[in-house]
Short mmCIF file of C-alpha atoms in Angstrom, two decimals:
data_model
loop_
_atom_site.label_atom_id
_atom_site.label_comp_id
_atom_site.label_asym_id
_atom_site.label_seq_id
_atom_site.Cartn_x
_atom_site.Cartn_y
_atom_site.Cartn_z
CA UNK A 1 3.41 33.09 -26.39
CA UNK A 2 4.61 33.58 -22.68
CA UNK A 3 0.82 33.92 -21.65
CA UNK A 4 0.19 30.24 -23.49
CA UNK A 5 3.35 28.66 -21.79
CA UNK A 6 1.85 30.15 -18.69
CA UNK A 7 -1.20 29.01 -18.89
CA UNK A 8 -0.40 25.34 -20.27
CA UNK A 9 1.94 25.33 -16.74
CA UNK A 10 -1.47 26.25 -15.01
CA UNK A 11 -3.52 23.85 -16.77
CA UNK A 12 -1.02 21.26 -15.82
CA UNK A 13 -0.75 21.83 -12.10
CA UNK A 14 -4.60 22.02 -11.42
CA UNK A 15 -5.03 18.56 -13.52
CA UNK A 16 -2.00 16.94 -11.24
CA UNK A 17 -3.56 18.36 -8.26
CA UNK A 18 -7.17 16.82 -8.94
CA UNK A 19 -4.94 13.05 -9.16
CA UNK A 20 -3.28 13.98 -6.00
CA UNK A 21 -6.48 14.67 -3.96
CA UNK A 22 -8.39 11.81 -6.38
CA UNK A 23 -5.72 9.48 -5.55
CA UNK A 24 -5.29 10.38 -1.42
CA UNK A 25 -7.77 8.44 -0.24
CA UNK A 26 -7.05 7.24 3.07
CA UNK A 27 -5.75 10.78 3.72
CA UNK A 28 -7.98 13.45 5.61
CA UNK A 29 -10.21 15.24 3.52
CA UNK A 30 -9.02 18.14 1.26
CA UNK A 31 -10.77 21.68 1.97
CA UNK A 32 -13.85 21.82 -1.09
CA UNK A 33 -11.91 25.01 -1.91
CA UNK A 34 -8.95 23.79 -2.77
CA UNK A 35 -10.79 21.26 -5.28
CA UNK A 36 -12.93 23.96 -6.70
CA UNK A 37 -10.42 25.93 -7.27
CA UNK A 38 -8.35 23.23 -9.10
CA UNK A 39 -11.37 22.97 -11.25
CA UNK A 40 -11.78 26.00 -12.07
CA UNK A 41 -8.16 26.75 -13.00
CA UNK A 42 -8.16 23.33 -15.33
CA UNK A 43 -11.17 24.61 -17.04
CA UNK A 44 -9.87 28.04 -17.39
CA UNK A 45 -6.79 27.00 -18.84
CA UNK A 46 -8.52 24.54 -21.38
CA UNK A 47 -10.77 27.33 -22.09
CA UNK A 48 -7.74 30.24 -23.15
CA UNK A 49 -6.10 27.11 -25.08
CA UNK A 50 -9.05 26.37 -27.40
CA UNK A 51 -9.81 30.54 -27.65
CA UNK A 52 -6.30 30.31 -28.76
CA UNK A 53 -6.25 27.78 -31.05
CA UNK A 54 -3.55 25.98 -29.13
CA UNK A 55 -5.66 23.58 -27.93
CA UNK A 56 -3.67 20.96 -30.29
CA UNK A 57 -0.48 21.26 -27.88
CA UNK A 58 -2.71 19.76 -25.61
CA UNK A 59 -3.33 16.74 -28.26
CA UNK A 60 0.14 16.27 -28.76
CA UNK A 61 1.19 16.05 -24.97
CA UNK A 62 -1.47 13.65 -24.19
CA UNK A 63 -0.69 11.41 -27.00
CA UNK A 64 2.87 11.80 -26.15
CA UNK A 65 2.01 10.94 -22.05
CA UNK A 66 -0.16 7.54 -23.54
CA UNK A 67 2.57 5.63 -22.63
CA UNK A 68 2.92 6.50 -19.30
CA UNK A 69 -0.69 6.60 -18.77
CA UNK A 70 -0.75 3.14 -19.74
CA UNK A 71 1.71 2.03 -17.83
CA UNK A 72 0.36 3.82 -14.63
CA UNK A 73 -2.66 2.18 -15.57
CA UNK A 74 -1.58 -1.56 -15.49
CA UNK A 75 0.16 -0.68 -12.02
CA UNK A 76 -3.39 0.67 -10.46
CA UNK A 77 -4.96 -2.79 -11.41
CA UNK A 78 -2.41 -4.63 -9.14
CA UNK A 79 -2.45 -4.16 -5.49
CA UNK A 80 0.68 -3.75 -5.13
CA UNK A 81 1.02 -1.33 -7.91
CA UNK A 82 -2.25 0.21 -6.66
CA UNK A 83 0.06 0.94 -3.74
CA UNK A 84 2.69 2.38 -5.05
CA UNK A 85 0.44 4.39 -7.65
CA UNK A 86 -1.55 6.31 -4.64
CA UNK A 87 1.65 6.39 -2.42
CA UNK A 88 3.18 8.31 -5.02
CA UNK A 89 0.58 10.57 -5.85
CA UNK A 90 -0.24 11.05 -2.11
CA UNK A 91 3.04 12.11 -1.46
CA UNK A 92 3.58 10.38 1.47
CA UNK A 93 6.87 11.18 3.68
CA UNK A 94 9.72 8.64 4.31
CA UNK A 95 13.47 7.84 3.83
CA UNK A 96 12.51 6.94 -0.08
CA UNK A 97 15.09 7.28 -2.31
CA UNK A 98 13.09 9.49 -4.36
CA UNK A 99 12.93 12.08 -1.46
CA UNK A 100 9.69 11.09 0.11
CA UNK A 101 7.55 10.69 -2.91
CA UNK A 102 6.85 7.05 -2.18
CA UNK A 103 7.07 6.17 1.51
CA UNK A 104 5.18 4.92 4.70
CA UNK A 105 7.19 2.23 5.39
CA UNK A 106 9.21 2.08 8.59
CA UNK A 107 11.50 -0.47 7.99
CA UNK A 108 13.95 0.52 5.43
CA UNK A 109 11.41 1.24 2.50
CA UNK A 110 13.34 0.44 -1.04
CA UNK A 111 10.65 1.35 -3.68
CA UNK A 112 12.99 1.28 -6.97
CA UNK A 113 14.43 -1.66 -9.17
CA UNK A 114 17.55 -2.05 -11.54
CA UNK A 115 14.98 -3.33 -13.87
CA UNK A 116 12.94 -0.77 -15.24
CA UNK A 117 10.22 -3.09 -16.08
CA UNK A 118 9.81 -4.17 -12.31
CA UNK A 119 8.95 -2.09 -8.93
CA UNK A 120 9.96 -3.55 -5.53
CA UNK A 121 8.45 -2.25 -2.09
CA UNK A 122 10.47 -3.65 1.08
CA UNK A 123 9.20 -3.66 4.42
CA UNK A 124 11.17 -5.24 7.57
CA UNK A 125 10.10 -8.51 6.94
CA UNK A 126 9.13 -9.05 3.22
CA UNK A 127 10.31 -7.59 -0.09
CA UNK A 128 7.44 -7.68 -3.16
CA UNK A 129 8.17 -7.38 -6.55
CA UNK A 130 5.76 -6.41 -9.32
CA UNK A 131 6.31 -6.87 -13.14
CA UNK A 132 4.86 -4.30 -14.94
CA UNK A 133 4.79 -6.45 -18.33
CA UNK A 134 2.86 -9.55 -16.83
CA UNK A 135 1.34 -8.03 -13.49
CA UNK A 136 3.00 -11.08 -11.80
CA UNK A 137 3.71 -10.83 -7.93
CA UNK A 138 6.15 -12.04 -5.86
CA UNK A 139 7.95 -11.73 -2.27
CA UNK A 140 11.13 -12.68 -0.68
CA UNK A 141 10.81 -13.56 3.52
CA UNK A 142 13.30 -11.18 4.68
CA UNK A 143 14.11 -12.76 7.96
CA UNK A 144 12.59 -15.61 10.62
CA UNK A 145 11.56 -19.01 10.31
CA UNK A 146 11.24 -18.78 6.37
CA UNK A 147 14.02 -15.91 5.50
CA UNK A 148 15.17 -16.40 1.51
CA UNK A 149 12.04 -18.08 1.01
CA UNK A 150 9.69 -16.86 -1.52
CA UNK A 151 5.74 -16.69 -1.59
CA UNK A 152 5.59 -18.41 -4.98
CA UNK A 153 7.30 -21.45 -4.06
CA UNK A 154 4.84 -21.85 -0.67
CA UNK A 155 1.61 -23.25 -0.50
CA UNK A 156 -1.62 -20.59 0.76
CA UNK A 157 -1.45 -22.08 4.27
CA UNK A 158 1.64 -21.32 5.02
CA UNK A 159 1.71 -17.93 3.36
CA UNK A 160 -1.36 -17.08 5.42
CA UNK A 161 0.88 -18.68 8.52
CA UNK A 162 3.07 -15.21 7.74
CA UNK A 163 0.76 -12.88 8.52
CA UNK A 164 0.78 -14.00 12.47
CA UNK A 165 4.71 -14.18 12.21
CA UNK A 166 5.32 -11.04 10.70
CA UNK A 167 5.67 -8.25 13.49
CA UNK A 168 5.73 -5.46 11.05
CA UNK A 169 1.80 -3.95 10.48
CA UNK A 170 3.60 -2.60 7.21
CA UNK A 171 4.47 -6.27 6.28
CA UNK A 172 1.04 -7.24 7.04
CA UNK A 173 -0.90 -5.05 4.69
CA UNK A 174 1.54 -5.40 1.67
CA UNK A 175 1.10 -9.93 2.31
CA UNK A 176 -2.57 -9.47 2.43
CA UNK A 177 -2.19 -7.13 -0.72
CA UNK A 178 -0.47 -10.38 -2.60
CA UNK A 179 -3.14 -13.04 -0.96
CA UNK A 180 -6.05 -10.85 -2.76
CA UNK A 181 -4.57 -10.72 -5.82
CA UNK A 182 -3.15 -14.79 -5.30
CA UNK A 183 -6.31 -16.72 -3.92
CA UNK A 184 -9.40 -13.96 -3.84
CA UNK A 185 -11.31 -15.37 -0.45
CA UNK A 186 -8.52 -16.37 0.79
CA UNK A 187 -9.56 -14.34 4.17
CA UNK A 188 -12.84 -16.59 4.43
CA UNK A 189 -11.23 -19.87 3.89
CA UNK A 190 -8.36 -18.98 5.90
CA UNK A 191 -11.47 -18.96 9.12
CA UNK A 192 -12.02 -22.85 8.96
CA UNK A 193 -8.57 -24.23 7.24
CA UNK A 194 -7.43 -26.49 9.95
CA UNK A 195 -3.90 -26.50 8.74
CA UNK A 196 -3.33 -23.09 9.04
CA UNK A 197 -5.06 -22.80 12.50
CA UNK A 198 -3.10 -26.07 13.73
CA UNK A 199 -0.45 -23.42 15.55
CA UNK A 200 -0.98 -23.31 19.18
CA UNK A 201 -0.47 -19.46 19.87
CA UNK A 202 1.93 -19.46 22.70
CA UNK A 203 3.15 -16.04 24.98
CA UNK A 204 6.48 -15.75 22.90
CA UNK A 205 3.90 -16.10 19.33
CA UNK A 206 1.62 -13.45 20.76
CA UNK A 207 4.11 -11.05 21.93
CA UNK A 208 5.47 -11.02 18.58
CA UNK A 209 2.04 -10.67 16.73
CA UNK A 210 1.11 -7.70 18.90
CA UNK A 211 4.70 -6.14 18.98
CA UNK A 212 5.83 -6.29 22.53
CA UNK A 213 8.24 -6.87 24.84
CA UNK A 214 8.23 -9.82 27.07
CA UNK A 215 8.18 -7.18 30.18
CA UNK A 216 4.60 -5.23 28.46
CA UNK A 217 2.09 -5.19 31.42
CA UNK A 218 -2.02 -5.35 30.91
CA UNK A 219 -1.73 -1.83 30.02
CA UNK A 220 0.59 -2.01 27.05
CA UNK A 221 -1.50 -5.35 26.24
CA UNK A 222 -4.59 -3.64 26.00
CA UNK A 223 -2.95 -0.33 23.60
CA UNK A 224 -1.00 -2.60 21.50
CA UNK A 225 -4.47 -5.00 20.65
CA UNK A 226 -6.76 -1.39 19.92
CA UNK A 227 -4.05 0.23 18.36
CA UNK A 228 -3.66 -2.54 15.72
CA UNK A 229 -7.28 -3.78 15.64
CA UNK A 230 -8.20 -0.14 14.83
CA UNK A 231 -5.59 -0.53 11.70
CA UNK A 232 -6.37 -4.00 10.33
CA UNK A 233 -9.66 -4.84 11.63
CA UNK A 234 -11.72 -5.69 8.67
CA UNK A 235 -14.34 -2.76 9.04
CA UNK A 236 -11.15 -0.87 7.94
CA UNK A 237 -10.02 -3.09 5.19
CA UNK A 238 -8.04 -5.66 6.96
CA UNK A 239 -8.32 -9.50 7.21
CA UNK A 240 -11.08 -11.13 10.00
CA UNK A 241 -7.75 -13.87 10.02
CA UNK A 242 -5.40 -11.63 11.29
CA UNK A 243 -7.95 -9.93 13.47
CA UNK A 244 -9.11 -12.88 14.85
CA UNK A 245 -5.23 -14.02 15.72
CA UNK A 246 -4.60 -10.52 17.22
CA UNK A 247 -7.82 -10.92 19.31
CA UNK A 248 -6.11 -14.80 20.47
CA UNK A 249 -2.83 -12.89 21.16
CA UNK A 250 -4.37 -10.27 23.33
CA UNK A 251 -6.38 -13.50 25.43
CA UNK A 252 -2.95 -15.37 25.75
CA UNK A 253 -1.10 -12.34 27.30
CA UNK A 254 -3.74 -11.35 29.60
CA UNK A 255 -4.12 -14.86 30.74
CA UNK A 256 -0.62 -15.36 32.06
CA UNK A 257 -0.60 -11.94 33.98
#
């Protein structure tokens, strides 16, 4: 019997292992040894359970994990939830209150909800909500121009507006995660919508896009465009919108020095 527990623990561990590395993806590639030998234990495992004839406790957990499996899966078809899915089984560090298991926020990451049936991520700017019943998105503006405001009651221009107000690269990425999943293209149209490109960028606009102080030389121009081109150019999954403002910000501040 202690041999079965142990090996059911074994079984386990290599199987959440293989959804830790599967789900890692924008982390650096895991040694081939590592997976192998996840493999190999999982297979070993399922192998002394069926010799066994315990292979039926494995029935009973998986039709006693359905619905959390279901539930996991109606957060991985969200972007949002997608995001908090892989965060979670990347195991990504930061101030979470779950001790780090959800993280990679740097302004004040809140990840949990008093209602079980929703998930929340905050960033320094913006605070998204998912519903895990109707897969519904939605954000407060947590400070600026448009702070209290929320996405659903704006029209696409001027949530598209946000992503060249919002200094926060973590805000960025989580309002072009609700634009996909609100108005698919949005990235495309957002290139030749003359009311969203109406904005003059000024130096105060730009500084803010690219994150820097009013005193930030050609130098600290230069590092603060490649640094977040290299993050949210679209090549790496960002938006040719935002890429295309950063690209206006960097001309502005180089002009005036």
């Amino acid at each position: 019997m202690i041999l079965l527990v142990i090996v059911a623990v074994v079984g386990a561990f290599a199987f959440a292992l293989l959804m830790k590395l599967y789900w890692a993806r924008n982390t650096p590639s895991k040694p081939t040894s590592m997976v192998t030998g996840a493999v190999v234990a999982l297979l070993a495992a399922l192998a002394i359970l069926a010799a066994s004839g315990r292979l039926h406790w494995l029935a009973a957990l998986a039709t006693g994990a359905l619905p959390f499996l279901r539930h996991a899966l109606r957060l991985a078809l969200n972007p949002v939830g997608g995001l908090l899915l892989r965060r979670f089984l990347a195991g990504r560090g930061g101030p979470s209150p779950l001790g780090g298991m959800f993280g990679g926020f740097r302004q004040s990451p809140r990840e949990a909800s008093d209602d079980p049936r929703q998930s929340s991520v905050q960033t320094g700017d913006l605070r998204m909500t998912l519903n895990h019943e109707t897969g519904e998105m939605d954000g407060e503006v947590l400070r600026g121009e448009r702070q209290g405001r929320r996405l659903g009651e704006m029209d696409l221009a001027e949530v598209v507006t946000l992503l060249t107000e919002f200094a926060d690269e973590r805000s960025r990425q989580l309002l072009s995660a609700y634009l996909d999943r609100r108005a698919p293209g949005w990235d495309d149209a957002a290139q030749g919508n003359q009311d969203i490109q109406q904005d003059t960028m000024t130096v105060d606009r730009a500084l803010k896009v690219l994150d820097l102080p009013d005193s930030a030389g050609r130098d600290d121009v230069v590092a603060a465009h490649r640094r977040l081109m290299q993050r949210l150019h679209p090549d790496r999954g960002g938006s040719a919108f935002l890429a295309a403002t950063l690209n206006e910000a960097k001309k502005v501040l180089l002009d005036r020095l």
